[in-house]
Coordinates of C-alpha atoms and ligand atoms in Angstrom, one line a residue:
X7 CA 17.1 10.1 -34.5
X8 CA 14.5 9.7 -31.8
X9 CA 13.0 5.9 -31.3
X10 CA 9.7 5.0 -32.8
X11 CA 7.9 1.9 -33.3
X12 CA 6.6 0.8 -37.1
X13 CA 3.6 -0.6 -36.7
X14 CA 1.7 -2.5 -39.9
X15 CA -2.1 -3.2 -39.8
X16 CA -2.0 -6.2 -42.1
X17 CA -5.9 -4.8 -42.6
X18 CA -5.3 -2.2 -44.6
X19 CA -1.9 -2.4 -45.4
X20 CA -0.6 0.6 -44.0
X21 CA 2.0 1.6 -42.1
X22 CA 2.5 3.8 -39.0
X23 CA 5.3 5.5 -37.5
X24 CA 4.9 6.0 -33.2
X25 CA 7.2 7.7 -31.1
X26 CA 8.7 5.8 -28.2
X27 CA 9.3 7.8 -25.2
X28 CA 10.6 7.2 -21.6
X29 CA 10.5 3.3 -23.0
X30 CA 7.0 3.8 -23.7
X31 CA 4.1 4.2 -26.8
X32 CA 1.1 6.4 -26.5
X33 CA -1.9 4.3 -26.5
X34 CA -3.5 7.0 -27.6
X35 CA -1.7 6.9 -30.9
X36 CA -2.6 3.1 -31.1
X37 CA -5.9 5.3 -31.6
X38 CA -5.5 6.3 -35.3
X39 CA -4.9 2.8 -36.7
X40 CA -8.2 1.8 -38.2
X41 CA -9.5 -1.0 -40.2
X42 CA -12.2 1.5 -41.8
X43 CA -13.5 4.9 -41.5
X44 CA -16.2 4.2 -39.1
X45 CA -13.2 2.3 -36.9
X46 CA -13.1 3.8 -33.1
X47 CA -9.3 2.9 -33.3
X48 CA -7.1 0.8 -32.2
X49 CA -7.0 0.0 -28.1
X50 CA -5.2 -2.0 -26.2
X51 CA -5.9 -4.7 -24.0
X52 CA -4.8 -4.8 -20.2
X53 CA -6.6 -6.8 -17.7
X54 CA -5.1 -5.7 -14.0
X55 CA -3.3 -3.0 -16.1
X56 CA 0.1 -5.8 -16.3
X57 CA 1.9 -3.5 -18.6
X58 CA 0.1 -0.3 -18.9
X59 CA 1.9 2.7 -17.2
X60 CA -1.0 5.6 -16.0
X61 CA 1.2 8.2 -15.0
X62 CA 4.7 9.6 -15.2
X63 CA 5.9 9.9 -11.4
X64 CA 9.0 10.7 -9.5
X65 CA 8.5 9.5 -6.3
X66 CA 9.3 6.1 -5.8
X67 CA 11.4 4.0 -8.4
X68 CA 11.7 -0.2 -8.0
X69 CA 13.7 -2.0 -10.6
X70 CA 12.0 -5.9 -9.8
X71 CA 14.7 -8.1 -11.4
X72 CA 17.3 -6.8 -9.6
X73 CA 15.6 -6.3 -6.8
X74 CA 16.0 -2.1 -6.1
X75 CA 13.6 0.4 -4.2
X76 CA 14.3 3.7 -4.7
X77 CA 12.7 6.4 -3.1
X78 CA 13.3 10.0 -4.8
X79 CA 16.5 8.2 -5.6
X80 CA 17.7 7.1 -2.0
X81 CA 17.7 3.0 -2.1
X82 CA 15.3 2.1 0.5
X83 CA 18.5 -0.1 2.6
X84 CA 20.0 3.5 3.5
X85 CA 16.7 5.2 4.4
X86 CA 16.1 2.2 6.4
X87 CA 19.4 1.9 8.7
X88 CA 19.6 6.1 8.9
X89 CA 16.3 7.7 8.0
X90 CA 13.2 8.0 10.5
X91 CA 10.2 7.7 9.5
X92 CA 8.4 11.3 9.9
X93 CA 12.0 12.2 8.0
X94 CA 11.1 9.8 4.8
X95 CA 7.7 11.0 4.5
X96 CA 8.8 14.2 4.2
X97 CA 10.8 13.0 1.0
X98 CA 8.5 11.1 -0.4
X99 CA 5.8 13.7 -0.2
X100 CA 8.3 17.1 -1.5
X101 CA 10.7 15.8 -3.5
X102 CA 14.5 16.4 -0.5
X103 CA 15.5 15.4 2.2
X104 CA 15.0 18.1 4.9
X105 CA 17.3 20.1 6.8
X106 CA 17.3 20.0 10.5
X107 CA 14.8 23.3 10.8
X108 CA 12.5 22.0 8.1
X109 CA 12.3 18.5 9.8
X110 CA 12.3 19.8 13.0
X111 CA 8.9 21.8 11.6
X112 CA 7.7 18.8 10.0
X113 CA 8.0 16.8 13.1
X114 CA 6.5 19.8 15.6
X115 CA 3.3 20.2 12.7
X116 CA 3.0 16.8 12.5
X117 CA 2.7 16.2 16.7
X118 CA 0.2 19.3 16.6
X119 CA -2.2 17.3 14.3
X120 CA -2.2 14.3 16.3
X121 CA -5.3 14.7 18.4
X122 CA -9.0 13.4 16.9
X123 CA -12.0 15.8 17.4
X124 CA -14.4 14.1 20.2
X125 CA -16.9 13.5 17.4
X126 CA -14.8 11.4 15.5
X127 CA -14.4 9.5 19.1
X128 CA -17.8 9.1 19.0
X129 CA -18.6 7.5 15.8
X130 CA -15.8 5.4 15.9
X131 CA -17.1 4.1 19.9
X132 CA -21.1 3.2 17.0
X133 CA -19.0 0.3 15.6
X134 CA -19.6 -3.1 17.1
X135 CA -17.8 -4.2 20.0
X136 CA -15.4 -6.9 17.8
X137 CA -15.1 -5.2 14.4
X138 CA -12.3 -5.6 12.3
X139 CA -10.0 -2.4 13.2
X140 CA -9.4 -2.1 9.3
X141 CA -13.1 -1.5 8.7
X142 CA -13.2 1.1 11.8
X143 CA -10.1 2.7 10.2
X144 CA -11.4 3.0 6.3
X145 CA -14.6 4.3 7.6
X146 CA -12.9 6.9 10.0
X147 CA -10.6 8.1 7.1
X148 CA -13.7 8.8 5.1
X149 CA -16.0 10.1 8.0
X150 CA -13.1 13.2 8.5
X151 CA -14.2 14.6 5.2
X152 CA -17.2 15.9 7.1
X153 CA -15.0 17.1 9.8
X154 CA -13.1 19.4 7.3
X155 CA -15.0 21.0 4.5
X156 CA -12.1 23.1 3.5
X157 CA -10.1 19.8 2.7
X158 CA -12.5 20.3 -0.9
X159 CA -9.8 23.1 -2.4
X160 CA -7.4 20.3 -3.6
X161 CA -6.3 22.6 -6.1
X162 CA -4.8 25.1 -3.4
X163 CA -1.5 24.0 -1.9
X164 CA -1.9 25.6 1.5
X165 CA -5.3 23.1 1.8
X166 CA -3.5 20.5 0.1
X167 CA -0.3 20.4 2.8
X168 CA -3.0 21.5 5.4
X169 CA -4.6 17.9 5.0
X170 CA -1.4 16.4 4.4
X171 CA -0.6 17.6 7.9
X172 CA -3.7 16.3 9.4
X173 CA -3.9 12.7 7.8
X174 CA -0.2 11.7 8.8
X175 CA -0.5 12.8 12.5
X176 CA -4.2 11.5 12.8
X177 CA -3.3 8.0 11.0
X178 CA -1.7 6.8 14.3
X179 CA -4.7 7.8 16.3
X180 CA -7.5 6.4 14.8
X181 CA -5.4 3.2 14.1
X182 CA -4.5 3.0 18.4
X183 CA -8.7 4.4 18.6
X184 CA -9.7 1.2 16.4
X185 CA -7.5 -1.2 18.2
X186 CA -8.5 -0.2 21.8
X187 CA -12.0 -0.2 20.7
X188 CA -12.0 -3.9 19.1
X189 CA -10.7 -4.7 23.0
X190 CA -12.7 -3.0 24.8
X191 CA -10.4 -0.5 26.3
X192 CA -10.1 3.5 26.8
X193 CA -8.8 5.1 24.5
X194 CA -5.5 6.8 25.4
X195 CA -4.7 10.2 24.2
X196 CA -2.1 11.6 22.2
X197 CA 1.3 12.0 24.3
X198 CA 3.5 15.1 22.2
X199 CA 6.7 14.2 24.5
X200 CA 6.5 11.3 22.6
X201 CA 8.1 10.1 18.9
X202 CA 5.6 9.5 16.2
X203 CA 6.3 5.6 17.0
X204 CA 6.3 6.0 20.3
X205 CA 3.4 8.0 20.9
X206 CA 1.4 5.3 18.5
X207 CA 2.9 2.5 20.8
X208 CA 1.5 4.7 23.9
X209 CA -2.2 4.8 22.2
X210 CA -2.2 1.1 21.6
X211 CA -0.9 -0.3 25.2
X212 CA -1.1 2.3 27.9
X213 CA -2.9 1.0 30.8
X214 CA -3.4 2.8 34.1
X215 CA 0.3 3.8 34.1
X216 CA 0.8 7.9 34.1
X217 CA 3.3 7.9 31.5
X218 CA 4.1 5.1 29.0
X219 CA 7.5 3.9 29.0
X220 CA 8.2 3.3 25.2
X221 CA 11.0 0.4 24.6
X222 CA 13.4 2.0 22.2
X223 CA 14.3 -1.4 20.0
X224 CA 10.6 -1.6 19.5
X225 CA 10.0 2.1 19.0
X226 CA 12.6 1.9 16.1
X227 CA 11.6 -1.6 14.5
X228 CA 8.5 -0.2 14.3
X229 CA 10.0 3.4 12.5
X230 CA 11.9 0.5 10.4
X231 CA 8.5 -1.1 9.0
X232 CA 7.1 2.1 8.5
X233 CA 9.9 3.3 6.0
X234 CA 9.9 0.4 4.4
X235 CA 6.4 0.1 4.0
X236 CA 6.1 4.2 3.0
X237 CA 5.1 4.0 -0.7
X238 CA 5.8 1.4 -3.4
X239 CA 4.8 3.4 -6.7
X240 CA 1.3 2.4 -8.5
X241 CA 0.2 -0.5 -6.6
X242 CA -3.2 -1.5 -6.4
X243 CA -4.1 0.9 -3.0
X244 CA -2.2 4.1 -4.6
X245 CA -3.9 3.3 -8.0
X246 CA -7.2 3.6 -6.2
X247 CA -5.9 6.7 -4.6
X248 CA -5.0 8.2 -7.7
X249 CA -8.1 7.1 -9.4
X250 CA -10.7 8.3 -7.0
X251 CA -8.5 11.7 -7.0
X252 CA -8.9 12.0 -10.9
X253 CA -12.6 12.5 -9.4
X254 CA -11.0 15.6 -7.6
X255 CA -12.8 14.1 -4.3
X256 CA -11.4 15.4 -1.2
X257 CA -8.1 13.3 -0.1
X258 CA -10.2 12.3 2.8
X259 CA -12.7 10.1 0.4
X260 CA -9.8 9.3 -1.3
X261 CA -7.9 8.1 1.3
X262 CA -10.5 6.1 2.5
X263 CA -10.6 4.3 -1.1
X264 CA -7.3 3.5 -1.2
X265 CA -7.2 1.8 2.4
X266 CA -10.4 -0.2 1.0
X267 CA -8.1 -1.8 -1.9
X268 CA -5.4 -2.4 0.7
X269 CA -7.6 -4.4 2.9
X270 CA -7.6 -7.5 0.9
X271 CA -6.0 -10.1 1.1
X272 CA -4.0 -9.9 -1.9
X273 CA -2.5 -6.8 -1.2
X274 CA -2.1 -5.6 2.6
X275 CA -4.4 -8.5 4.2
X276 CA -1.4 -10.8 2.9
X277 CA 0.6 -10.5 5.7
X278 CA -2.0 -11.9 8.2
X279 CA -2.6 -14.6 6.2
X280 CA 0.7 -16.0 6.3
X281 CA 0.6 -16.2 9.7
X282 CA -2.5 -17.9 9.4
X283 CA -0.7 -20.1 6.5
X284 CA 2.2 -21.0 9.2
X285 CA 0.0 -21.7 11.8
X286 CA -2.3 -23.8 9.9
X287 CA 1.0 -25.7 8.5
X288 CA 1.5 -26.3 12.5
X289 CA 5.4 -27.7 12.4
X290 CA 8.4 -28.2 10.6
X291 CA 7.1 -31.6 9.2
X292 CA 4.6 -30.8 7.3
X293 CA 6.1 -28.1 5.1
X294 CA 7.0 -30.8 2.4
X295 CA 3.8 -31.9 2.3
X296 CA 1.8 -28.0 2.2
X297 CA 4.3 -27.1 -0.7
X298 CA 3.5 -30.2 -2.4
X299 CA 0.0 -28.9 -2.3
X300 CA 0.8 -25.5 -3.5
X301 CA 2.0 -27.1 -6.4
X302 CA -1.1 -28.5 -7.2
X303 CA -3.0 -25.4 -6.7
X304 CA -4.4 -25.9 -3.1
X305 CA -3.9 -22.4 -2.3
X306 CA -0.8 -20.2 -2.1
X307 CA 2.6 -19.8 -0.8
X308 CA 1.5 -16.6 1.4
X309 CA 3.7 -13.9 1.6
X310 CA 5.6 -15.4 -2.1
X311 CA 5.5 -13.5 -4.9
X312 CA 4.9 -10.1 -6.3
X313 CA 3.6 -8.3 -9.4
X314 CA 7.2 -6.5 -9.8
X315 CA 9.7 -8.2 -8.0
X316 CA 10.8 -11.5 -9.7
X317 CA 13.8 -11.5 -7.0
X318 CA 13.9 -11.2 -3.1
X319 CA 12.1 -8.3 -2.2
X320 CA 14.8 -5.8 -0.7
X321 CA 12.1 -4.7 2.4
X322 CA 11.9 -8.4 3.6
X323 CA 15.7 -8.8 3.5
X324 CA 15.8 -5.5 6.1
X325 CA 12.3 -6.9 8.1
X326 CA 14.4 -10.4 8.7
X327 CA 17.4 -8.4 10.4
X328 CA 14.9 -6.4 12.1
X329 CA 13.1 -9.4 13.1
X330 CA 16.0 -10.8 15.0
X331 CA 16.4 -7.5 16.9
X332 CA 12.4 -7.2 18.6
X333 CA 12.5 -11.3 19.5
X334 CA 15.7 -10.6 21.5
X335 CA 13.5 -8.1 23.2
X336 CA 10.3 -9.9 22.8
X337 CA 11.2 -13.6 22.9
X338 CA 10.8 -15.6 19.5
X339 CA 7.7 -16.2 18.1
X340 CA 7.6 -20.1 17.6
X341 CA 6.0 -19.5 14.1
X342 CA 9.6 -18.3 13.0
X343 CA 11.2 -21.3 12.3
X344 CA 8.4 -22.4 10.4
X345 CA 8.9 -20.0 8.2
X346 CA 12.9 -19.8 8.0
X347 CA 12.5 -23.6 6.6
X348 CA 9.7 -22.9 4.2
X349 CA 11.4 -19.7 2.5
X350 CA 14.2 -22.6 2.9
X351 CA 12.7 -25.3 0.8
X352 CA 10.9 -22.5 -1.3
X353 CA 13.5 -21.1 -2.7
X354 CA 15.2 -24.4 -3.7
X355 CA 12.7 -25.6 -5.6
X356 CA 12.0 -25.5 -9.1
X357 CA 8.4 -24.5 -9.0
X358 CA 9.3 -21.3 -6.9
X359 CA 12.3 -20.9 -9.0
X360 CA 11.2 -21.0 -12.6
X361 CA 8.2 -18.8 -11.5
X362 CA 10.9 -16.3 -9.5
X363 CA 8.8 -16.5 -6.3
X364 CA 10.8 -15.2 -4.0
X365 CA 9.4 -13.6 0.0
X366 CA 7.4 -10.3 -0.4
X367 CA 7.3 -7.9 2.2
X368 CA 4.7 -9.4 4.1
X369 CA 6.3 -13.0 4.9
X370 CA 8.3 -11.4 8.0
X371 CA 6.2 -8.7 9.0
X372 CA 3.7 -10.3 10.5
X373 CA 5.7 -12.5 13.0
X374 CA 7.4 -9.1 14.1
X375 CA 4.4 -7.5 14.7
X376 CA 2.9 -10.3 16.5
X377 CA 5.6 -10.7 18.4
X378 CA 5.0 -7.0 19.6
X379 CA 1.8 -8.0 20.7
X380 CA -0.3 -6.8 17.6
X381 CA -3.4 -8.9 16.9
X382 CA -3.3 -9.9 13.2
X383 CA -6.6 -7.9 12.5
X384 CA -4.5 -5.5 13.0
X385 CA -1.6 -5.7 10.4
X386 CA -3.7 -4.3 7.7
X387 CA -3.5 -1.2 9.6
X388 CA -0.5 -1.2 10.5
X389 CA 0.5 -1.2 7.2
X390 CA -2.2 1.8 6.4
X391 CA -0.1 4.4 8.6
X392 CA 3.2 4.7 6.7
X393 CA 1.3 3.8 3.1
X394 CA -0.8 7.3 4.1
X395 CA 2.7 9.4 3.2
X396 CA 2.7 7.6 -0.5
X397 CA -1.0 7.7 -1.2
X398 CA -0.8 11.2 -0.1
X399 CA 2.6 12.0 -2.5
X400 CA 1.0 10.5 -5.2
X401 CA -2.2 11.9 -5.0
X402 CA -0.6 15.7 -4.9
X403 CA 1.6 14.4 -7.7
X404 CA -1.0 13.9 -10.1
X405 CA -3.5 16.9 -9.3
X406 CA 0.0 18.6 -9.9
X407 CA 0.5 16.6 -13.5
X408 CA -1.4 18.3 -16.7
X409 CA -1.0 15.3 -18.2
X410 CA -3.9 13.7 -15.9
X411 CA -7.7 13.6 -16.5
X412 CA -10.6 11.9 -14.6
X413 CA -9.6 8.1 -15.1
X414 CA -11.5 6.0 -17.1
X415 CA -10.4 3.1 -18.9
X416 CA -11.9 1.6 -21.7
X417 CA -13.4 -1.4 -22.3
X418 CA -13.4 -4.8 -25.2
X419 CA -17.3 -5.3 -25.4
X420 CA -18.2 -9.2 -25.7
X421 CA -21.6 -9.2 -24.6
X422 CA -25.1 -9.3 -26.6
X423 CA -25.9 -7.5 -29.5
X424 CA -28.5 -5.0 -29.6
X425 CA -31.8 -6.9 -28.9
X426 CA -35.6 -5.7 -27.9
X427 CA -37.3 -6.0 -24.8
X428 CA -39.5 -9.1 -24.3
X429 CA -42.1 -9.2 -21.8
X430 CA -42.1 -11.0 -19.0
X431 CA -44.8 -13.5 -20.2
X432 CA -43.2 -14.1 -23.7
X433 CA -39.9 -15.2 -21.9
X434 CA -39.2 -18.9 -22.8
Ligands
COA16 C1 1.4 -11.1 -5.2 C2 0.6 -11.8 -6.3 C3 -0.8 -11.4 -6.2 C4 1.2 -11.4 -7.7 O1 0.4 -12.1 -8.6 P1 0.6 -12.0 -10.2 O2 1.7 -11.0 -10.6 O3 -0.7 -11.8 -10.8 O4 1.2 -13.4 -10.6 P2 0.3 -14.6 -11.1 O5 -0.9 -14.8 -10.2 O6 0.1 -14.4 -12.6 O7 1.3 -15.8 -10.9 C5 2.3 -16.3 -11.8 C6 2.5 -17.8 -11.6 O8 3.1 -18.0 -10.3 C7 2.2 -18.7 -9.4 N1 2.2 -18.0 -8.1 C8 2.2 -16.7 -7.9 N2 2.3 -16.5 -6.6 C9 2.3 -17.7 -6.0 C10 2.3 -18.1 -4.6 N3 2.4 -17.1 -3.7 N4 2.3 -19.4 -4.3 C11 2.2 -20.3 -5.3 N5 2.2 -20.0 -6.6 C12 2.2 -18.7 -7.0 C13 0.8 -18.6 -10.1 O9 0.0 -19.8 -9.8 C14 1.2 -18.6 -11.6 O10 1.6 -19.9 -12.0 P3 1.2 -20.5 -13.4 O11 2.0 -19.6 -14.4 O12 1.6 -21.9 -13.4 O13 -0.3 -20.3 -13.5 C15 0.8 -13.3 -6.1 O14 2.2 -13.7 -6.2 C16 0.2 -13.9 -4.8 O15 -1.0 -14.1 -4.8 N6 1.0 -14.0 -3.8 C17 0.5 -14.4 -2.5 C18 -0.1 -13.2 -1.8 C19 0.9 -12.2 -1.3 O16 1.9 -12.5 -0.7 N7 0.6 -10.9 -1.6 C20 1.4 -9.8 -1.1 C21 2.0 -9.0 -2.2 S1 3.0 -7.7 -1.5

């Protein structure tokens, strides 16, 4: 017998049968339950959409109380230790892991695309001298629209892959563009002898040398992050994606959307604000007394917590290990044992615990990348570049889905009744 739910309106009495599939009720079935004949139907109601799922996907899969990220099946430990990152884009945006010709394609297309037209150069040289690179980068993203008209056939796959193409080899450049700019340096051109990591690590810190020497630990920490931080299923970013897309906008737009939503601070600004957090907490000391404050609601433990995992988030486990590996290159960076002893005294307490707080992603990142010499206006960015492949997979996924339409949620009306105007003299 297949699951269903019986549902009883104690309204009217009666009784209604749903299906359950995939662990899941239509809410669009909720729909037929009325109080009366003149009753829109039942809705339901999900601020910050905490247990509403808007699509049926196959990409990524994370199981939060046991900790498990899965992408297209692969746990996200062995993708990390034997995967590169050009390799996992490539399964998260079609579905396998390539052979060696295909990802030897993938990589040679994807170092083709790497160059920005001179225009784009140009606008992005407009912004003012110290903005924030994240703004230069959302704006860029959106600004390439204009740059490629054809990018508006989303519903023809050779376009589709065509931008794909182009958005994950330019990523990387108009991050490095951004970056040099805020600092008032040339920018630094492409280098195809180069890795994807490598060649991004050339456009960031080349100086007058004629060819960048790329250290490998840091050229593969940095492939490390960006797997880990590839796609992570309907977070707030990807739902932007996939909700400007409904529009049918070109991925561009899109794109530009979803880095807009990954900019705050709650999402992908987090990781610069626990470095901020650690610094402000200035020594060992005075961790007792900050989470004591937490506590009582002056703020937040930065970089604790997450809307699906209630235990330790696998990525930070593999960004610790990785840590270890760029400070032996790099020297530590004194903010670490700062926040060894709070993730310490975190997880030991009670508040933390009953709440299962545990480190996100984001409470190690940022001490790796500023160990690497990365300015924390730029993490957001950082984190921009890999999340590109997901946003990308998922938009494709749902222009590919018939079950999707233009989204647009509904609302629970609470405000005034139907009244008449009043003019402006009469008002009391
Ligand atoms: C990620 C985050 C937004 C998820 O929020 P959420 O799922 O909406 O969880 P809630 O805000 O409902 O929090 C649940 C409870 O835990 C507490 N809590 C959540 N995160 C906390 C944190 N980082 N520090 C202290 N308390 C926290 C809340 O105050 C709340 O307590 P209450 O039940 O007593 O009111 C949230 O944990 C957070 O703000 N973390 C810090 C920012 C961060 O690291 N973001 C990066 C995410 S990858």
């Amino acid at each position: 017998m297949a699951d269903t739910l019986t549902i009883t309106d104690n309204r009217t009495g009666k009784q209604y049968e749903l299906p359950i599939e995939h662990g899941a009720i239509k809410a669009l079935d909720l729909r037929k339950i009325k109080a009366d004949q003149d009753d829109f139907g039942l809705m339901t109601y999900d601020p910050a959409y905490q247990n509403t799922a808007a699509c049926k996907s196959r990409i990524t899969y994370i199981d939060g109380d046991k900790g498990i990220l899965l992408y297209r099946g692969y746990p996200i430990e062995q993708m990390a230790e034997k995967s590169t990152f050009l390799e996992t884009a490539y399964l998260i945006l079609f579905g396998e892991l390539p052979n060696a010709k295909q990802l030897d394609a993938w990589v040679h297309e994807i170092t083709m695309h790497t160059m920005l037209h001179e225009n784009i150069k140009k606008l992005m040289e407009g912004f003012q001298y110290d903005a924030h690179p994240m703004g230069i980068f959302l704006s860029t993203v959106g600004a390439l629209s204009t740059n490629y008209p054809d990018a508006k056939r989303i519903f023809e796959e050779d376009s589709r892959r065509l931008q794909i193409r182009r958005l994950i080899a330019k990523v990387p450049s108009i991050a490095a563009y951004a970056y040099r700019h805020s600092i008032g340096r040339p920018y630094v051109y492409p280098d195809n002898d180069l890795s994807f990591t490598g060649n991004f690590l050339n456009m960031l810190f080349k100086m007058t040398e004629l060819k960048y020497q790329v250290n490998p630990v840091l050229e593969r920490a940095l492939d490390i992050l960006f797997i880990l931080h590839a796609d992570h299923e309907q977070n707030c970013s990807t739902s932007a994606m996939r909700g400007i897309g409904s529009a049918q906008s070109d991925p561009y737009s899109s794109l530009a959307g979803a880095a807009a939503a990954l900019y705050g601070p709650l999402h992908g600004g987090a990781n610069e604000a626990v470095l901020r957090m650690l610094k402000e907490i200035g020594h060992v000391k005075n961790i007792p007394q900050f989470i004591e404050g937490v506590k009582k609601g002056d703020g937040r433990l930065m970089g604790f917590g997450h809307r699906v995992y209630k235990s330790y988030d696998p990525r930070a486990r593999i960004i610790k290990q990785t840590a270890d590996e760029v400070f032996a290159v790099t020297g530590r960076n004194p903010l670490t044992d700062i926040a060894l002893e709070l993730e310490r005294i975190a997880l030991e307490d009670d508040y933390f615990i009953s709440r299962k707080l545990y480190p996100n992603v984001d409470f190690y990142s940022g001490l790796i990348y500023q160990a690497m010499g990365f300015p924390v206006d730029m993490f957001p960015v950082l984190f921009a570049i890999p999340r590109t492949a997901g946003w990308l997979a998922q938009w494709d996924e749902m222009l590919r889905d018939p079950d999707q339409k233009i989204a647009r949620p509904r609302q629970v009306y609470i405000g005034a009744e139907r009244r008449d105007y009043v003019a402006k003299e009469q008002r009391t």
